PDB file of C-alpha atoms and ligand atoms in Angstrom:
ATOM      1  CA  MET A   1      -2.252 -40.061 -88.876  1.00  0.00           C
ATOM      2  CA  ALA A   2      -0.864 -43.127 -90.532  1.00  0.00           C
ATOM      3  CA  ASP A   3      -1.522 -42.964 -94.219  1.00  0.00           C
ATOM      4  CA  ILE A   4      -0.588 -40.185 -96.562  1.00  0.00           C
ATOM      5  CA  PRO A   5      -3.832 -38.778 -97.945  1.00  0.00           C
ATOM      6  CA  PRO A   6      -4.170 -37.900-101.615  1.00  0.00           C
ATOM      7  CA  GLN A   7      -2.998 -34.346-102.265  1.00  0.00           C
ATOM      8  CA  SER A   8      -6.131 -32.967-103.920  1.00  0.00           C
ATOM      9  CA  PRO A   9      -9.584 -32.965-102.348  1.00  0.00           C
ATOM     10  CA  PRO A  10     -11.843 -35.902-103.243  1.00  0.00           C
ATOM     11  CA  PRO A  11     -15.010 -35.331-105.283  1.00  0.00           C
ATOM     12  CA  GLY A  12     -17.621 -33.428-103.282  1.00  0.00           C
ATOM     13  CA  ALA A  13     -15.051 -31.731-101.027  1.00  0.00           C
ATOM     14  CA  ALA A  14     -14.219 -28.012-101.184  1.00  0.00           C
ATOM     15  CA  ALA A  15     -10.731 -26.714-101.980  1.00  0.00           C
ATOM     16  CA  ASP A  16     -10.013 -26.635 -98.221  1.00  0.00           C
ATOM     17  CA  TRP A  17     -11.075 -30.313 -98.019  1.00  0.00           C
ATOM     18  CA  THR A  18     -14.236 -29.591 -96.016  1.00  0.00           C
ATOM     19  CA  VAL A  19     -17.507 -31.341 -96.807  1.00  0.00           C
ATOM     20  CA  PRO A  20     -21.026 -30.807 -95.478  1.00  0.00           C
ATOM     21  CA  GLN A  21     -21.562 -32.910 -92.360  1.00  0.00           C
ATOM     22  CA  ASN A  22     -24.977 -33.959 -93.738  1.00  0.00           C
ATOM     23  CA  TRP A  23     -26.234 -34.480 -90.219  1.00  0.00           C
ATOM     24  CA  GLY A  24     -29.692 -35.430 -91.510  1.00  0.00           C
ATOM     25  CA  HIS A  25     -28.184 -38.355 -93.422  1.00  0.00           C
ATOM     26  CA  TYR A  26     -26.968 -40.354 -90.428  1.00  0.00           C
ATOM     27  CA  THR A  27     -28.963 -43.547 -90.001  1.00  0.00           C
ATOM     28  CA  PRO A  28     -30.531 -44.610 -86.684  1.00  0.00           C
ATOM     29  CA  GLU A  29     -27.840 -47.328 -86.536  1.00  0.00           C
ATOM     30  CA  GLU A  30     -25.081 -44.706 -86.826  1.00  0.00           C
ATOM     31  CA  HIS A  31     -26.576 -42.609 -84.035  1.00  0.00           C
ATOM     32  CA  ALA A  32     -26.908 -45.809 -81.976  1.00  0.00           C
ATOM     33  CA  THR A  33     -23.180 -46.537 -82.492  1.00  0.00           C
ATOM     34  CA  TRP A  34     -22.349 -43.091 -81.102  1.00  0.00           C
ATOM     35  CA  ASP A  35     -24.654 -43.718 -78.121  1.00  0.00           C
ATOM     36  CA  ARG A  36     -23.047 -47.083 -77.371  1.00  0.00           C
ATOM     37  CA  LEU A  37     -19.540 -45.668 -77.537  1.00  0.00           C
ATOM     38  CA  PHE A  38     -20.602 -42.665 -75.497  1.00  0.00           C
ATOM     39  CA  ALA A  39     -22.249 -44.710 -72.735  1.00  0.00           C
ATOM     40  CA  ARG A  40     -19.219 -46.968 -72.415  1.00  0.00           C
ATOM     41  CA  GLN A  41     -16.717 -44.106 -72.136  1.00  0.00           C
ATOM     42  CA  ALA A  42     -18.870 -41.792 -70.039  1.00  0.00           C
ATOM     43  CA  LYS A  43     -19.004 -44.445 -67.319  1.00  0.00           C
ATOM     44  CA  LEU A  44     -15.240 -44.811 -67.273  1.00  0.00           C
ATOM     45  CA  LEU A  45     -14.042 -41.215 -67.441  1.00  0.00           C
ATOM     46  CA  PRO A  46     -15.088 -39.436 -64.227  1.00  0.00           C
ATOM     47  CA  GLY A  47     -11.972 -39.644 -62.055  1.00  0.00           C
ATOM     48  CA  ARG A  48      -9.837 -40.482 -65.110  1.00  0.00           C
ATOM     49  CA  ALA A  49     -10.313 -37.663 -67.608  1.00  0.00           C
ATOM     50  CA  SER A  50      -8.914 -34.231 -66.825  1.00  0.00           C
ATOM     51  CA  ASP A  51     -11.151 -31.659 -65.255  1.00  0.00           C
ATOM     52  CA  ALA A  52     -10.924 -29.556 -68.453  1.00  0.00           C
ATOM     53  CA  TRP A  53     -12.123 -32.420 -70.642  1.00  0.00           C
ATOM     54  CA  LEU A  54     -15.026 -33.269 -68.305  1.00  0.00           C
ATOM     55  CA  ARG A  55     -16.062 -29.620 -68.154  1.00  0.00           C
ATOM     56  CA  GLY A  56     -15.934 -29.376 -71.950  1.00  0.00           C
ATOM     57  CA  LEU A  57     -18.186 -32.411 -72.330  1.00  0.00           C
ATOM     58  CA  ASP A  58     -20.664 -30.740 -70.016  1.00  0.00           C
ATOM     59  CA  VAL A  59     -20.665 -27.171 -71.349  1.00  0.00           C
ATOM     60  CA  LEU A  60     -20.909 -28.422 -74.929  1.00  0.00           C
ATOM     61  CA  ARG A  61     -23.888 -30.645 -73.963  1.00  0.00           C
ATOM     62  CA  LEU A  62     -22.243 -33.618 -75.628  1.00  0.00           C
ATOM     63  CA  SER A  63     -24.161 -36.094 -73.499  1.00  0.00           C
ATOM     64  CA  ARG A  64     -27.345 -35.606 -75.496  1.00  0.00           C
ATOM     65  CA  PRO A  65     -28.118 -38.717 -77.577  1.00  0.00           C
ATOM     66  CA  GLY A  66     -26.915 -39.125 -81.139  1.00  0.00           C
ATOM     67  CA  ILE A  67     -24.022 -37.853 -83.240  1.00  0.00           C
ATOM     68  CA  PRO A  68     -23.639 -34.122 -82.546  1.00  0.00           C
ATOM     69  CA  ASP A  69     -24.581 -31.573 -85.193  1.00  0.00           C
ATOM     70  CA  PHE A  70     -21.389 -29.635 -86.014  1.00  0.00           C
ATOM     71  CA  GLU A  71     -23.252 -26.386 -86.642  1.00  0.00           C
ATOM     72  CA  GLU A  72     -24.814 -26.386 -83.228  1.00  0.00           C
ATOM     73  CA  LEU A  73     -21.548 -27.484 -81.616  1.00  0.00           C
ATOM     74  CA  SER A  74     -19.649 -24.726 -83.417  1.00  0.00           C
ATOM     75  CA  GLU A  75     -22.108 -22.126 -82.171  1.00  0.00           C
ATOM     76  CA  ARG A  76     -21.412 -23.087 -78.549  1.00  0.00           C
ATOM     77  CA  LEU A  77     -17.668 -23.379 -79.086  1.00  0.00           C
ATOM     78  CA  MET A  78     -17.473 -20.078 -80.914  1.00  0.00           C
ATOM     79  CA  LYS A  79     -18.879 -18.305 -77.858  1.00  0.00           C
ATOM     80  CA  LEU A  80     -16.454 -20.038 -75.510  1.00  0.00           C
ATOM     81  CA  THR A  81     -13.138 -19.993 -77.378  1.00  0.00           C
ATOM     82  CA  GLY A  82     -13.756 -18.872 -80.975  1.00  0.00           C
ATOM     83  CA  TRP A  83     -13.345 -22.392 -82.379  1.00  0.00           C
ATOM     84  CA  GLN A  84     -15.519 -24.184 -84.951  1.00  0.00           C
ATOM     85  CA  VAL A  85     -15.818 -27.822 -85.973  1.00  0.00           C
ATOM     86  CA  VAL A  86     -15.748 -28.495 -89.724  1.00  0.00           C
ATOM     87  CA  ALA A  87     -16.373 -31.826 -91.431  1.00  0.00           C
ATOM     88  CA  VAL A  88     -13.787 -33.604 -93.587  1.00  0.00           C
ATOM     89  CA  PRO A  89     -14.029 -36.982 -95.328  1.00  0.00           C
ATOM     90  CA  GLY A  90     -10.907 -38.441 -93.626  1.00  0.00           C
ATOM     91  CA  LEU A  91      -7.244 -37.572 -93.277  1.00  0.00           C
ATOM     92  CA  VAL A  92      -6.278 -34.286 -94.886  1.00  0.00           C
ATOM     93  CA  PRO A  93      -2.800 -33.149 -95.996  1.00  0.00           C
ATOM     94  CA  ASP A  94      -0.631 -31.599 -93.294  1.00  0.00           C
ATOM     95  CA  ASP A  95      -0.703 -28.058 -94.724  1.00  0.00           C
ATOM     96  CA  VAL A  96      -4.513 -28.135 -94.908  1.00  0.00           C
ATOM     97  CA  PHE A  97      -4.734 -29.514 -91.362  1.00  0.00           C
ATOM     98  CA  PHE A  98      -2.499 -26.753 -89.976  1.00  0.00           C
ATOM     99  CA  ASP A  99      -4.235 -23.979 -91.901  1.00  0.00           C
ATOM    100  CA  HIS A 100      -7.590 -24.950 -90.372  1.00  0.00           C
ATOM    101  CA  MET A 101      -6.077 -25.255 -86.914  1.00  0.00           C
ATOM    102  CA  ALA A 102      -4.242 -21.935 -87.037  1.00  0.00           C
ATOM    103  CA  ASN A 103      -7.626 -20.371 -87.896  1.00  0.00           C
ATOM    104  CA  ARG A 104      -9.525 -22.088 -85.074  1.00  0.00           C
ATOM    105  CA  ARG A 105     -11.253 -24.654 -87.244  1.00  0.00           C
ATOM    106  CA  PHE A 106     -11.025 -28.211 -85.974  1.00  0.00           C
ATOM    107  CA  VAL A 107     -11.387 -30.783 -88.758  1.00  0.00           C
ATOM    108  CA  ALA A 108     -13.517 -33.768 -87.798  1.00  0.00           C
ATOM    109  CA  GLY A 109     -14.342 -36.910 -89.742  1.00  0.00           C
ATOM    110  CA  ASN A 110     -18.056 -36.918 -90.588  1.00  0.00           C
ATOM    111  CA  PHE A 111     -18.337 -40.722 -90.680  1.00  0.00           C
ATOM    112  CA  ILE A 112     -18.685 -43.145 -87.766  1.00  0.00           C
ATOM    113  CA  ARG A 113     -17.030 -46.539 -87.341  1.00  0.00           C
ATOM    114  CA  ARG A 114     -19.002 -49.708 -88.064  1.00  0.00           C
ATOM    115  CA  PRO A 115     -20.471 -51.679 -85.153  1.00  0.00           C
ATOM    116  CA  ASP A 116     -17.720 -54.307 -85.579  1.00  0.00           C
ATOM    117  CA  GLN A 117     -15.032 -51.614 -85.133  1.00  0.00           C
ATOM    118  CA  LEU A 118     -16.085 -50.259 -81.730  1.00  0.00           C
ATOM    119  CA  ASP A 119     -12.707 -50.914 -80.160  1.00  0.00           C
ATOM    120  CA  TYR A 120     -10.283 -49.832 -82.802  1.00  0.00           C
ATOM    121  CA  LEU A 121      -9.961 -48.120 -86.122  1.00  0.00           C
ATOM    122  CA  GLN A 122      -7.044 -46.227 -87.563  1.00  0.00           C
ATOM    123  CA  GLU A 123      -8.871 -43.425 -89.415  1.00  0.00           C
ATOM    124  CA  PRO A 124     -10.164 -40.653 -87.152  1.00  0.00           C
ATOM    125  CA  ASP A 125     -13.979 -40.890 -87.178  1.00  0.00           C
ATOM    126  CA  VAL A 126     -16.570 -38.565 -85.654  1.00  0.00           C
ATOM    127  CA  PHE A 127     -16.401 -40.333 -82.289  1.00  0.00           C
ATOM    128  CA  HIS A 128     -12.654 -39.944 -81.941  1.00  0.00           C
ATOM    129  CA  ASP A 129     -12.653 -36.396 -83.273  1.00  0.00           C
ATOM    130  CA  VAL A 130     -15.699 -35.022 -81.476  1.00  0.00           C
ATOM    131  CA  PHE A 131     -15.836 -37.030 -78.255  1.00  0.00           C
ATOM    132  CA  GLY A 132     -12.041 -37.191 -77.961  1.00  0.00           C
ATOM    133  CA  HIS A 133     -10.865 -33.777 -79.111  1.00  0.00           C
ATOM    134  CA  VAL A 134     -13.704 -31.289 -79.041  1.00  0.00           C
ATOM    135  CA  PRO A 135     -14.270 -31.108 -75.234  1.00  0.00           C
ATOM    136  CA  MET A 136     -10.710 -29.754 -74.889  1.00  0.00           C
ATOM    137  CA  LEU A 137     -11.490 -26.985 -77.384  1.00  0.00           C
ATOM    138  CA  ALA A 138     -13.869 -25.497 -74.802  1.00  0.00           C
ATOM    139  CA  ASP A 139     -10.868 -24.823 -72.534  1.00  0.00           C
ATOM    140  CA  PRO A 140      -9.459 -21.356 -73.350  1.00  0.00           C
ATOM    141  CA  VAL A 141      -5.835 -22.280 -72.617  1.00  0.00           C
ATOM    142  CA  PHE A 142      -5.901 -25.543 -74.537  1.00  0.00           C
ATOM    143  CA  ALA A 143      -7.747 -23.793 -77.369  1.00  0.00           C
ATOM    144  CA  ASP A 144      -4.853 -21.336 -77.626  1.00  0.00           C
ATOM    145  CA  TYR A 145      -2.346 -24.179 -77.467  1.00  0.00           C
ATOM    146  CA  LEU A 146      -3.910 -25.770 -80.556  1.00  0.00           C
ATOM    147  CA  VAL A 147      -3.758 -22.480 -82.439  1.00  0.00           C
ATOM    148  CA  ALA A 148      -0.080 -22.187 -81.512  1.00  0.00           C
ATOM    149  CA  TYR A 149       0.388 -25.771 -82.684  1.00  0.00           C
ATOM    150  CA  GLY A 150      -1.270 -25.042 -86.038  1.00  0.00           C
ATOM    151  CA  LYS A 151       0.978 -22.038 -86.612  1.00  0.00           C
ATOM    152  CA  GLY A 152       3.983 -24.066 -85.490  1.00  0.00           C
ATOM    153  CA  GLY A 153       2.994 -26.797 -87.926  1.00  0.00           C
ATOM    154  CA  GLN A 154       3.049 -24.351 -90.811  1.00  0.00           C
ATOM    155  CA  ARG A 155       6.554 -23.239 -89.812  1.00  0.00           C
ATOM    156  CA  ALA A 156       7.715 -26.822 -89.268  1.00  0.00           C
ATOM    157  CA  LEU A 157       6.668 -27.743 -92.807  1.00  0.00           C
ATOM    158  CA  GLY A 158       8.863 -24.912 -94.135  1.00  0.00           C
ATOM    159  CA  LEU A 159      11.742 -26.142 -91.977  1.00  0.00           C
ATOM    160  CA  HIS A 160      11.246 -29.805 -93.005  1.00  0.00           C
ATOM    161  CA  SER A 161      10.902 -30.671 -89.334  1.00  0.00           C
ATOM    162  CA  LEU A 162       7.358 -31.933 -89.090  1.00  0.00           C
ATOM    163  CA  ARG A 163       8.563 -35.343 -87.976  1.00  0.00           C
ATOM    164  CA  TYR A 164       9.632 -33.720 -84.688  1.00  0.00           C
ATOM    165  CA  LEU A 165       6.624 -31.464 -84.203  1.00  0.00           C
ATOM    166  CA  ALA A 166       4.224 -34.331 -85.006  1.00  0.00           C
ATOM    167  CA  ARG A 167       5.573 -36.120 -81.921  1.00  0.00           C
ATOM    168  CA  LEU A 168       4.530 -33.157 -79.798  1.00  0.00           C
ATOM    169  CA  TYR A 169       0.969 -33.539 -81.122  1.00  0.00           C
ATOM    170  CA  TRP A 170       1.076 -37.243 -80.510  1.00  0.00           C
ATOM    171  CA  TYR A 171       2.302 -37.071 -76.938  1.00  0.00           C
ATOM    172  CA  THR A 172       0.067 -34.145 -75.914  1.00  0.00           C
ATOM    173  CA  VAL A 173      -3.105 -33.711 -77.995  1.00  0.00           C
ATOM    174  CA  GLU A 174      -3.502 -37.445 -78.669  1.00  0.00           C
ATOM    175  CA  PHE A 175      -1.897 -39.249 -75.709  1.00  0.00           C
ATOM    176  CA  GLY A 176      -1.234 -36.621 -73.054  1.00  0.00           C
ATOM    177  CA  LEU A 177      -1.605 -36.995 -69.298  1.00  0.00           C
ATOM    178  CA  ILE A 178      -1.806 -34.148 -66.784  1.00  0.00           C
ATOM    179  CA  ALA A 179      -0.913 -34.102 -63.080  1.00  0.00           C
ATOM    180  CA  GLU A 180      -3.947 -32.834 -61.201  1.00  0.00           C
ATOM    181  CA  PRO A 181      -4.191 -32.393 -57.415  1.00  0.00           C
ATOM    182  CA  GLU A 182      -6.072 -35.718 -57.086  1.00  0.00           C
ATOM    183  CA  GLY A 183      -3.656 -37.614 -59.315  1.00  0.00           C
ATOM    184  CA  LEU A 184      -2.835 -38.277 -62.957  1.00  0.00           C
ATOM    185  CA  ARG A 185      -5.613 -37.591 -65.428  1.00  0.00           C
ATOM    186  CA  ILE A 186      -6.085 -38.104 -69.168  1.00  0.00           C
ATOM    187  CA  TYR A 187      -6.512 -35.266 -71.637  1.00  0.00           C
ATOM    188  CA  GLY A 188      -5.280 -36.910 -74.877  1.00  0.00           C
ATOM    189  CA  ALA A 189      -8.054 -37.642 -77.369  1.00  0.00           C
ATOM    190  CA  GLY A 190      -6.557 -40.980 -78.419  1.00  0.00           C
ATOM    191  CA  ILE A 191      -6.884 -42.159 -74.825  1.00  0.00           C
ATOM    192  CA  VAL A 192     -10.252 -40.691 -73.808  1.00  0.00           C
ATOM    193  CA  SER A 193     -11.877 -42.115 -76.934  1.00  0.00           C
ATOM    194  CA  SER A 194     -10.488 -45.622 -76.284  1.00  0.00           C
ATOM    195  CA  TYR A 195     -12.187 -48.012 -73.863  1.00  0.00           C
ATOM    196  CA  ALA A 196      -9.069 -50.086 -73.278  1.00  0.00           C
ATOM    197  CA  GLU A 197      -6.417 -47.365 -73.301  1.00  0.00           C
ATOM    198  CA  SER A 198      -8.314 -45.092 -70.921  1.00  0.00           C
ATOM    199  CA  ARG A 199      -7.635 -47.725 -68.291  1.00  0.00           C
ATOM    200  CA  PHE A 200      -4.216 -48.848 -69.515  1.00  0.00           C
ATOM    201  CA  ALA A 201      -2.767 -45.323 -69.625  1.00  0.00           C
ATOM    202  CA  LEU A 202      -3.493 -44.650 -65.952  1.00  0.00           C
ATOM    203  CA  ASP A 203      -3.657 -48.046 -64.248  1.00  0.00           C
ATOM    204  CA  ASP A 204      -1.377 -50.490 -66.047  1.00  0.00           C
ATOM    205  CA  PRO A 205       2.141 -51.042 -64.641  1.00  0.00           C
ATOM    206  CA  SER A 206       3.550 -51.566 -68.150  1.00  0.00           C
ATOM    207  CA  PRO A 207       4.138 -48.061 -69.608  1.00  0.00           C
ATOM    208  CA  ASN A 208       6.562 -45.367 -68.460  1.00  0.00           C
ATOM    209  CA  ARG A 209       5.017 -42.128 -67.259  1.00  0.00           C
ATOM    210  CA  ILE A 210       7.540 -39.336 -67.653  1.00  0.00           C
ATOM    211  CA  ALA A 211       7.433 -35.614 -66.843  1.00  0.00           C
ATOM    212  CA  PHE A 212       6.928 -33.650 -70.047  1.00  0.00           C
ATOM    213  CA  ASP A 213      10.028 -32.119 -71.623  1.00  0.00           C
ATOM    214  CA  LEU A 214       9.629 -30.550 -75.051  1.00  0.00           C
ATOM    215  CA  ALA A 215      12.936 -31.609 -76.609  1.00  0.00           C
ATOM    216  CA  ARG A 216      12.699 -35.091 -75.116  1.00  0.00           C
ATOM    217  CA  VAL A 217       9.191 -35.559 -76.504  1.00  0.00           C
ATOM    218  CA  MET A 218      10.208 -34.392 -79.967  1.00  0.00           C
ATOM    219  CA  ARG A 219      13.007 -36.979 -80.025  1.00  0.00           C
ATOM    220  CA  THR A 220      10.746 -39.853 -78.967  1.00  0.00           C
ATOM    221  CA  GLU A 221       9.386 -42.403 -81.437  1.00  0.00           C
ATOM    222  CA  TYR A 222       5.796 -43.578 -81.050  1.00  0.00           C
ATOM    223  CA  ARG A 223       3.555 -46.491 -81.917  1.00  0.00           C
ATOM    224  CA  ILE A 224       0.422 -45.889 -83.902  1.00  0.00           C
ATOM    225  CA  ASP A 225      -0.993 -49.409 -83.790  1.00  0.00           C
ATOM    226  CA  ASP A 226      -0.964 -50.296 -80.105  1.00  0.00           C
ATOM    227  CA  PHE A 227      -1.018 -48.894 -76.566  1.00  0.00           C
ATOM    228  CA  GLN A 228       1.768 -46.419 -75.884  1.00  0.00           C
ATOM    229  CA  GLN A 229       4.836 -47.487 -73.912  1.00  0.00           C
ATOM    230  CA  ASN A 230       5.481 -43.895 -72.789  1.00  0.00           C
ATOM    231  CA  TYR A 231       3.086 -41.261 -71.594  1.00  0.00           C
ATOM    232  CA  PHE A 232       4.294 -37.732 -70.923  1.00  0.00           C
ATOM    233  CA  VAL A 233       2.780 -35.811 -68.032  1.00  0.00           C
ATOM    234  CA  ILE A 234       2.295 -32.038 -68.096  1.00  0.00           C
ATOM    235  CA  PRO A 235       1.945 -30.012 -64.886  1.00  0.00           C
ATOM    236  CA  SER A 236      -0.769 -27.752 -66.371  1.00  0.00           C
ATOM    237  CA  PHE A 237      -2.146 -26.498 -69.673  1.00  0.00           C
ATOM    238  CA  ASP A 238      -0.674 -23.082 -68.879  1.00  0.00           C
ATOM    239  CA  ASP A 239       2.781 -24.652 -68.794  1.00  0.00           C
ATOM    240  CA  LEU A 240       2.184 -26.495 -72.051  1.00  0.00           C
ATOM    241  CA  LEU A 241       0.997 -23.335 -73.785  1.00  0.00           C
ATOM    242  CA  ARG A 242       3.838 -21.262 -72.342  1.00  0.00           C
ATOM    243  CA  VAL A 243       6.638 -23.594 -73.428  1.00  0.00           C
ATOM    244  CA  THR A 244       5.091 -23.867 -76.887  1.00  0.00           C
ATOM    245  CA  VAL A 245       4.799 -20.119 -77.517  1.00  0.00           C
ATOM    246  CA  GLU A 246       8.066 -19.166 -75.803  1.00  0.00           C
ATOM    247  CA  THR A 247      10.291 -21.741 -77.488  1.00  0.00           C
ATOM    248  CA  ASP A 248      12.152 -20.825 -80.643  1.00  0.00           C
ATOM    249  CA  PHE A 249      11.618 -24.093 -82.507  1.00  0.00           C
ATOM    250  CA  ALA A 250      14.013 -23.558 -85.449  1.00  0.00           C
ATOM    251  CA  PRO A 251      17.253 -23.910 -83.405  1.00  0.00           C
ATOM    252  CA  LEU A 252      15.654 -26.693 -81.378  1.00  0.00           C
ATOM    253  CA  TYR A 253      14.904 -28.705 -84.553  1.00  0.00           C
ATOM    254  CA  GLU A 254      18.477 -28.100 -85.665  1.00  0.00           C
ATOM    255  CA  ALA A 255      19.824 -29.438 -82.361  1.00  0.00           C
ATOM    256  CA  ILE A 256      17.516 -32.459 -82.373  1.00  0.00           C
ATOM    257  CA  LYS A 257      18.513 -33.394 -85.914  1.00  0.00           C
ATOM    258  CA  HIS A 258      22.005 -34.139 -84.665  1.00  0.00           C
ATOM    259  CA  ARG A 259      20.840 -36.389 -81.864  1.00  0.00           C
ATOM    260  CA  PRO A 260      19.464 -39.925 -82.111  1.00  0.00           C
ATOM    261  CA  ASP A 261      15.735 -40.645 -81.906  1.00  0.00           C
ATOM    262  CA  ILE A 262      14.710 -42.229 -78.615  1.00  0.00           C
ATOM    263  CA  PRO A 263      13.098 -45.682 -78.964  1.00  0.00           C
ATOM    264  CA  VAL A 264       9.607 -46.040 -77.502  1.00  0.00           C
ATOM    265  CA  ALA A 265      10.351 -47.713 -74.184  1.00  0.00           C
ATOM    266  CA  GLU A 266      13.759 -46.197 -73.424  1.00  0.00           C
ATOM    267  CA  LEU A 267      14.358 -44.053 -70.341  1.00  0.00           C
ATOM    268  CA  LEU A 268      17.146 -41.465 -70.176  1.00  0.00           C
ATOM    269  CA  PRO A 269      19.195 -40.614 -67.069  1.00  0.00           C
ATOM    270  CA  GLU A 270      17.832 -37.057 -67.161  1.00  0.00           C
ATOM    271  CA  ASP A 271      14.161 -38.144 -67.344  1.00  0.00           C
ATOM    272  CA  GLU A 272      11.958 -37.260 -64.423  1.00  0.00           C
ATOM    273  CA  VAL A 273      10.217 -40.621 -64.188  1.00  0.00           C
ATOM    274  CA  LEU A 274       6.850 -40.662 -62.425  1.00  0.00           C
ATOM    275  CA  THR A 275       6.241 -44.361 -63.063  1.00  0.00           C
ATOM    276  CA  ARG A 276       8.948 -46.675 -64.311  1.00  0.00           C
ATOM    277  CA  GLY A 277       7.090 -49.075 -66.572  1.00  0.00           C
ATOM    278  CA  THR A 278       7.551 -52.834 -66.385  1.00  0.00           C
ATOM    279  CA  GLN A 279       6.950 -53.025 -70.169  1.00  0.00           C
ATOM    280  CA  ALA A 280       5.170 -56.297 -69.340  1.00  0.00           C
ATOM    281  CA  TYR A 281       2.449 -55.607 -71.890  1.00  0.00           C
ATOM    282  CA  ALA A 282       4.883 -54.983 -74.753  1.00  0.00           C
ATOM    283  CA  LEU A 283       7.106 -57.920 -73.771  1.00  0.00           C
ATOM    284  CA  ALA A 284       4.151 -60.315 -73.638  1.00  0.00           C
ATOM    285  CA  LYS A 285       3.120 -59.190 -77.107  1.00  0.00           C
ATOM    286  CA  ALA A 286       6.638 -59.659 -78.479  1.00  0.00           C
ATOM    287  CA  ASP A 287       6.522 -63.298 -77.326  1.00  0.00           C
ATOM    288  CA  HIS A 288       3.620 -64.083 -79.636  1.00  0.00           C
TER     289      HIS A 288
HETATM  290  N1  HBI B   1      -6.161 -35.076 -90.922  1.00  0.00           N
HETATM  291  N2  HBI B   1      -8.405 -35.443 -90.568  1.00  0.00           N
HETATM  292  C1  HBI B   1      -7.167 -35.369 -90.088  1.00  0.00           C
HETATM  293  N3  HBI B   1      -6.948 -35.565 -88.766  1.00  0.00           N
HETATM  294  C2  HBI B   1      -5.686 -35.481 -88.228  1.00  0.00           C
HETATM  295  O1  HBI B   1      -5.506 -35.651 -87.011  1.00  0.00           O
HETATM  296  C3  HBI B   1      -4.612 -35.181 -89.085  1.00  0.00           C
HETATM  297  C4  HBI B   1      -4.890 -34.982 -90.453  1.00  0.00           C
HETATM  298  N4  HBI B   1      -3.881 -34.695 -91.288  1.00  0.00           N
HETATM  299  C5  HBI B   1      -2.543 -34.523 -90.838  1.00  0.00           C
HETATM  300  C6  HBI B   1      -2.330 -34.776 -89.403  1.00  0.00           C
HETATM  301  N5  HBI B   1      -3.314 -35.087 -88.609  1.00  0.00           N
HETATM  302  C7  HBI B   1      -0.918 -34.673 -88.840  1.00  0.00           C
HETATM  303  O2  HBI B   1      -0.135 -33.915 -89.685  1.00  0.00           O
HETATM  304  C8  HBI B   1      -0.842 -34.066 -87.435  1.00  0.00           C
HETATM  305  O3  HBI B   1      -1.331 -35.001 -86.552  1.00  0.00           O
HETATM  306  C9  HBI B   1       0.543 -33.671 -87.017  1.00  0.00           C
HETATM  307 FE1   FE B   2      -6.967 -37.337 -83.072  1.00  0.00          FE
END
């Protein structure tokens, strides 16, 4: 999400930026990296990840060893929600990203991080994209939400308002929490694919956890290089989908443009705060 990718596809990529996954070319070491990451997260996520994410992992048979084959994965997904997974070499331009999404194609990096990058890397690799995002694509409501997002992204580009809509992606698809009957659960791919943040997001007293409000989220800045200081909590995927399809975004963007951005750790009087964060983590970092 951070860097602006080049605007024409790199050598070997098609006009829509897709490349063959070349599943047969992964080395045993690369498959072993997937298995290590998988084992570490799989232990942590029951009781932390949302029911929808856990079900997706199961129905897509993602627990089998090795980096998943996108063709096989797409076959299962297609039957469940009509989605496919297509390989890309890295970040793709926004218009390309939204065109794939609006047409139920999820773009996934075909490369995997090096063994010395298990805990963090900025580019979305196959572990983040497939382990993090793809389980949610097996959920029919979330699958429709992403289609709505892709179409919304295309409109936002035309309205020069992507900076607002990108925050919705960030605080839902990447870093979203959901209130389930047993308590808060993670559904954001940036959290479920991170060993440290999958604990921090739920257990740490530092961040704010705030009830989701569309306009509020779209005004809120975010950090791309560290744990979040705000998490937004949705009541259900039905609610998230409903607000996204029923909102007329053009006047909302117009209204937001005239209001200040909200800094990462700030709370507003109208926020429904579920957990008021101590910000201890961010403050300790600022001291160094
Ligand atoms: N490309 N491969 C890839 N993955 C992303 O998540 C991605 C992207 N290009 C653009 C983009 N995300 C953003 O525009 C959205 O997150 C809003
Ligand atoms: Fe992602």
